[in-house]
Amino acid sequence: MTNNQLIVVALGGNAISRSDQEGNVAEQFENSRTTAKQLADLTEQGHNLVITHGNGPQIGNFLLRNEVAAGVIYPLDMEVAVAHVQGGMGFMIALTLTNELNRRGRERVVNTFITTVLVSADDPAFEDPAKPVGRVLTADELVKHHERGWFAKEVGPGQYRRVVPSPAPVRIMEIDAIRRAVEGGDLIVACGGGGIPVVRDSENILSGLAAVIDKDLASALLAVELDVDCIMFLTAVERVAVDFGKPTQREIDTMTVAQAQEWLDQGQFPPGSMGPKVQGAINFLAASNKPDAVAIISHLDRAADSMAGTAGTRITK
Amino acid sequence: MTNNQLIVVALGGNAISRSDQEGNVAEQFENSRTTAKQLADLTEQGHNLVITHGNGPQIGNFLLRNEVAAGVIYPLDMEVAVAHVQGGMGFMIALTLTNELNRRGRERVVNTFITTVLVSADDPAFEDPAKPVGRVLTADELVKHHERGWFAKEVGPGQYRRVVPSPAPVRIMEIDAIRRAVEGGDLIVACGGGGIPVVRDSENILSGLAAVIDKDLASALLAVELDVDCIMFLTAVERVAVDFGKPTQREIDTMTVAQAQEWLDQGQFPPGSMGPKVQGAINFLAASNKPDAVAIISHLDRAADSMAGTAGTRITK
């Protein structure tokens, strides 16, 4: 793998939050500092990075704060909440990476762009809200929930969660400014939480809405728009596996986009975890004109190794 | 006043929140849409804008939500809260301005930068926390408050508010990327709430801290760094007044920076309202090398008029 590549690095949830922690601010900063080491290693390999990230635990906790305080102070709508969390998480990721680079004597400031992502009002996802957000609700809470016009799904016996549509990303609205920053050599954080979803009406007016754009698919769109060399999905497993949990399970070092599509069609990669990463890889590789374009799915702790070719799963044309 | 000027527009609190409203999201969007008309008028005069804004009501409400929900979910530190509110308010201001420009057939996307601002750990403000944040506390609540290591001041009989230091802005950390965006012709929102305050330790590591940088002074620093033609402070009064509330009260159409300094030294402009705007104007004009540099203090509803020279107070070299 050559140096001086432009990489979209899509951070998974474990980059900031770990399931064995409460998830408070101190813990998020601690995890973010660990993640920053991997990101700094990638820059020291000579690459430039556009960093994206999820927001699952953070947006859930943000909405919970809203809900608990709703009798005292007005709540924030979900799209406004996503915008807030982009600011808070972007600050944290950018500051910890700036500090890690400072520690290495490589002074660079990392910039966070608030990112809105256009979705289509005709997206079939709006007919079937499927993405769970926030905490588990009881049957009693569900009544109040429905009164608000919200949707919910049963996730266990007598347990429900709010669900929102997860439409496909169509256009990253701030792409021109992001491209300019990338071409100028800036390290940036963008598309937090998959971006703030907006729809456009017949009079060209944009509105935010309560929905969640998959962050891996938004990252793939960003990678296409920026014409990057590589997209890297960092997660909690070492490699993509097929026949997961079966005696025939095997980890994949490399696969072509055609092979990835075939296994995806077979249902080898579960929706909501490996599925969107493989789909994002396919979307990027299908759209890229670069013959050497590559998508990598790797454990967060092996990011730099995976770029050097000694870890992770590589997907090529 | 010639066209094609680069203007830092510092929005006052009334641009987004009005004291006769609850301040909820729908109201903030409604006010923001009205403000967007003035901003769009400025762009139609041929000017390019860098928009800054305060966050007083929003950060107070954000911290209140934190506090009410603290028994259920971890609170966010103040600097992290400021970062969140930059995201939320930036999204709102950028979206409403993008829409107003779309309505006029002038498609432009407005970009929001999360902005951190360096302050000095030796700033005397840290010896005397003076900026009130959040709600009024009772004497009983004050005890708990002090246990957290927070400072408070009495604002009325038996009433207290949390106070934090308000150090001077030293450096806008993201300035290179902001300059690049401005030079590329982007409309941008930056320095929300005066910026997220950070300090640098002896090992070049940055940390956020609980403090409030005056948004007018941060805007002035931004104006200096970007070498703009004009800084405009938009507020709730038509013009700067001297001898305010006295029989000799008069409104000022134009003044030199020397005259502004003299009146400021006399205590003509109260701290926390007109004082920082006049100080910001002085800071900008003192540092600018442009002979025609101008600072304008005007009512929000007269922004375009003030740029055309028919409203507001103009301060020149």
Short mmCIF file of C-alpha atoms in Angstrom, two decimals, chain A residues 22-25 28-29 61-62 64-66 68-69 72-77 79-80 83-85 87-88 91 95 98-99 102-103 107 109-114 116 173-174 177 180-181 184-186 196 198 200 204-208, chain B residues 22-25 28-29 61-62 64-66 68-69 72-77 79-80 83-85 87-88 91 95 98-99 102-103 107 109-114 116 173-174 177 180-181 184-186 196 198 200 204-208:
data_model
loop_
_atom_site.label_atom_id
_atom_site.label_comp_id
_atom_site.label_asym_id
_atom_site.label_seq_id
_atom_site.Cartn_x
_atom_site.Cartn_y
_atom_site.Cartn_z
CA GLU A 22 -21.25 3.83 31.99
CA GLY A 23 -20.22 5.91 29.00
CA ASN A 24 -19.69 9.20 30.80
CA VAL A 25 -17.62 12.07 29.42
CA GLN A 28 -15.48 8.84 26.26
CA PHE A 29 -12.40 11.06 26.32
CA ASN A 61 -28.31 9.36 26.30
CA PHE A 62 -28.98 12.81 24.87
CA LEU A 64 -32.92 10.39 27.63
CA ARG A 65 -31.73 13.66 29.20
CA ASN A 66 -34.31 15.49 27.10
CA VAL A 68 -36.21 13.19 31.95
CA ALA A 69 -36.06 17.01 31.93
CA VAL A 72 -38.83 21.46 33.38
CA ILE A 73 -37.34 22.54 30.07
CA TYR A 74 -38.38 22.17 26.42
CA PRO A 75 -36.94 19.11 24.65
CA LEU A 76 -34.80 19.25 21.51
CA ASP A 77 -36.09 17.57 18.34
CA GLU A 79 -32.45 16.21 14.21
CA VAL A 80 -31.42 19.09 16.46
CA ALA A 83 -26.57 18.30 15.37
CA HIS A 84 -25.70 18.86 19.03
CA VAL A 85 -24.02 15.46 19.31
CA GLY A 87 -20.63 19.19 17.88
CA GLY A 88 -19.88 17.44 21.16
CA PHE A 91 -14.92 18.41 19.59
CA LEU A 95 -9.19 17.59 20.36
CA THR A 98 -4.83 17.19 17.82
CA ASN A 99 -3.26 16.39 21.21
CA ASN A 102 1.10 17.46 19.33
CA ARG A 103 2.62 14.75 21.56
CA GLU A 107 1.19 20.09 15.20
CA VAL A 109 -5.49 21.16 14.16
CA VAL A 110 -8.34 18.79 13.39
CA ASN A 111 -11.53 20.50 12.18
CA THR A 112 -15.11 19.38 12.70
CA PHE A 113 -17.79 20.14 10.11
CA ILE A 114 -21.43 20.02 11.07
CA THR A 116 -26.35 17.63 6.90
CA MET A 173 -24.91 19.08 1.57
CA GLU A 174 -21.60 20.57 2.77
CA ALA A 177 -16.59 22.98 1.69
CA ARG A 180 -11.98 22.28 -0.22
CA ALA A 181 -10.76 21.52 3.31
CA GLY A 184 -6.10 22.04 1.48
CA GLY A 185 -4.68 19.20 3.57
CA ASP A 186 -6.91 19.65 6.62
CA ILE A 196 -28.24 15.27 10.17
CA VAL A 198 -32.75 16.71 5.78
CA ARG A 200 -36.02 19.01 0.27
CA ASN A 204 -36.26 23.80 -2.58
CA ILE A 205 -36.64 24.30 1.17
CA LEU A 206 -34.73 21.93 3.44
CA SER A 207 -36.08 20.56 6.72
CA GLY A 208 -34.51 18.30 9.30
CA GLU B 22 -40.25 30.14 26.19
CA GLY B 23 -37.34 29.72 23.81
CA ASN B 24 -38.24 26.27 22.49
CA VAL B 25 -36.90 24.84 19.23
CA GLN B 28 -35.68 29.47 17.82
CA PHE B 29 -36.19 28.33 14.22
CA ASN B 61 -31.21 25.45 29.15
CA PHE B 62 -28.74 22.75 28.13
CA LEU B 64 -30.53 22.75 33.21
CA ARG B 65 -31.45 19.61 31.26
CA ASN B 66 -28.16 18.08 32.40
CA VAL B 68 -32.51 17.73 36.06
CA ALA B 69 -31.48 14.41 34.48
CA VAL B 72 -30.60 9.15 35.63
CA ILE B 73 -27.84 9.87 33.14
CA TYR B 74 -24.31 11.29 33.37
CA PRO B 75 -24.07 15.06 32.83
CA LEU B 76 -21.92 16.72 30.16
CA ASP B 77 -19.11 19.04 31.24
CA GLU B 79 -17.02 22.82 27.54
CA VAL B 80 -18.60 19.70 26.04
CA ALA B 83 -19.50 22.16 21.75
CA HIS B 84 -22.92 20.52 21.57
CA VAL B 85 -24.69 23.88 21.42
CA GLY B 87 -23.54 22.07 16.64
CA GLY B 88 -27.22 22.59 17.37
CA PHE B 91 -27.23 23.68 12.19
CA LEU B 95 -30.12 25.70 7.53
CA THR B 98 -29.45 28.23 3.20
CA ASN B 99 -33.25 28.09 2.86
CA ASN B 102 -32.76 29.07 -1.88
CA ARG B 103 -36.05 31.04 -1.72
CA GLU B 107 -28.34 28.34 -3.91
CA VAL B 109 -24.84 25.92 1.46
CA VAL B 110 -23.82 27.52 4.74
CA ASN B 111 -21.16 25.58 6.69
CA THR B 112 -20.72 25.37 10.44
CA PHE B 113 -17.26 24.93 11.98
CA ILE B 114 -16.91 23.68 15.52
CA THR B 116 -12.15 26.02 19.88
CA MET B 173 -7.45 27.15 16.84
CA GLU B 174 -9.25 26.28 13.58
CA ALA B 177 -9.31 25.95 7.92
CA ARG B 180 -9.37 28.56 3.63
CA ALA B 181 -13.18 28.25 3.60
CA GLY B 184 -12.99 29.76 -1.17
CA GLY B 185 -16.13 31.89 -0.91
CA ASP B 186 -17.99 29.72 1.61
CA ILE B 196 -15.09 26.33 23.21
CA VAL B 198 -9.21 25.47 25.73
CA ARG B 200 -2.51 24.62 26.55
CA ASN B 204 1.47 21.40 24.31
CA ILE B 205 -1.64 19.42 25.31
CA LEU B 206 -4.99 21.20 25.01
CA SER B 207 -7.84 20.81 27.48
CA GLY B 208 -11.33 22.26 27.51
#
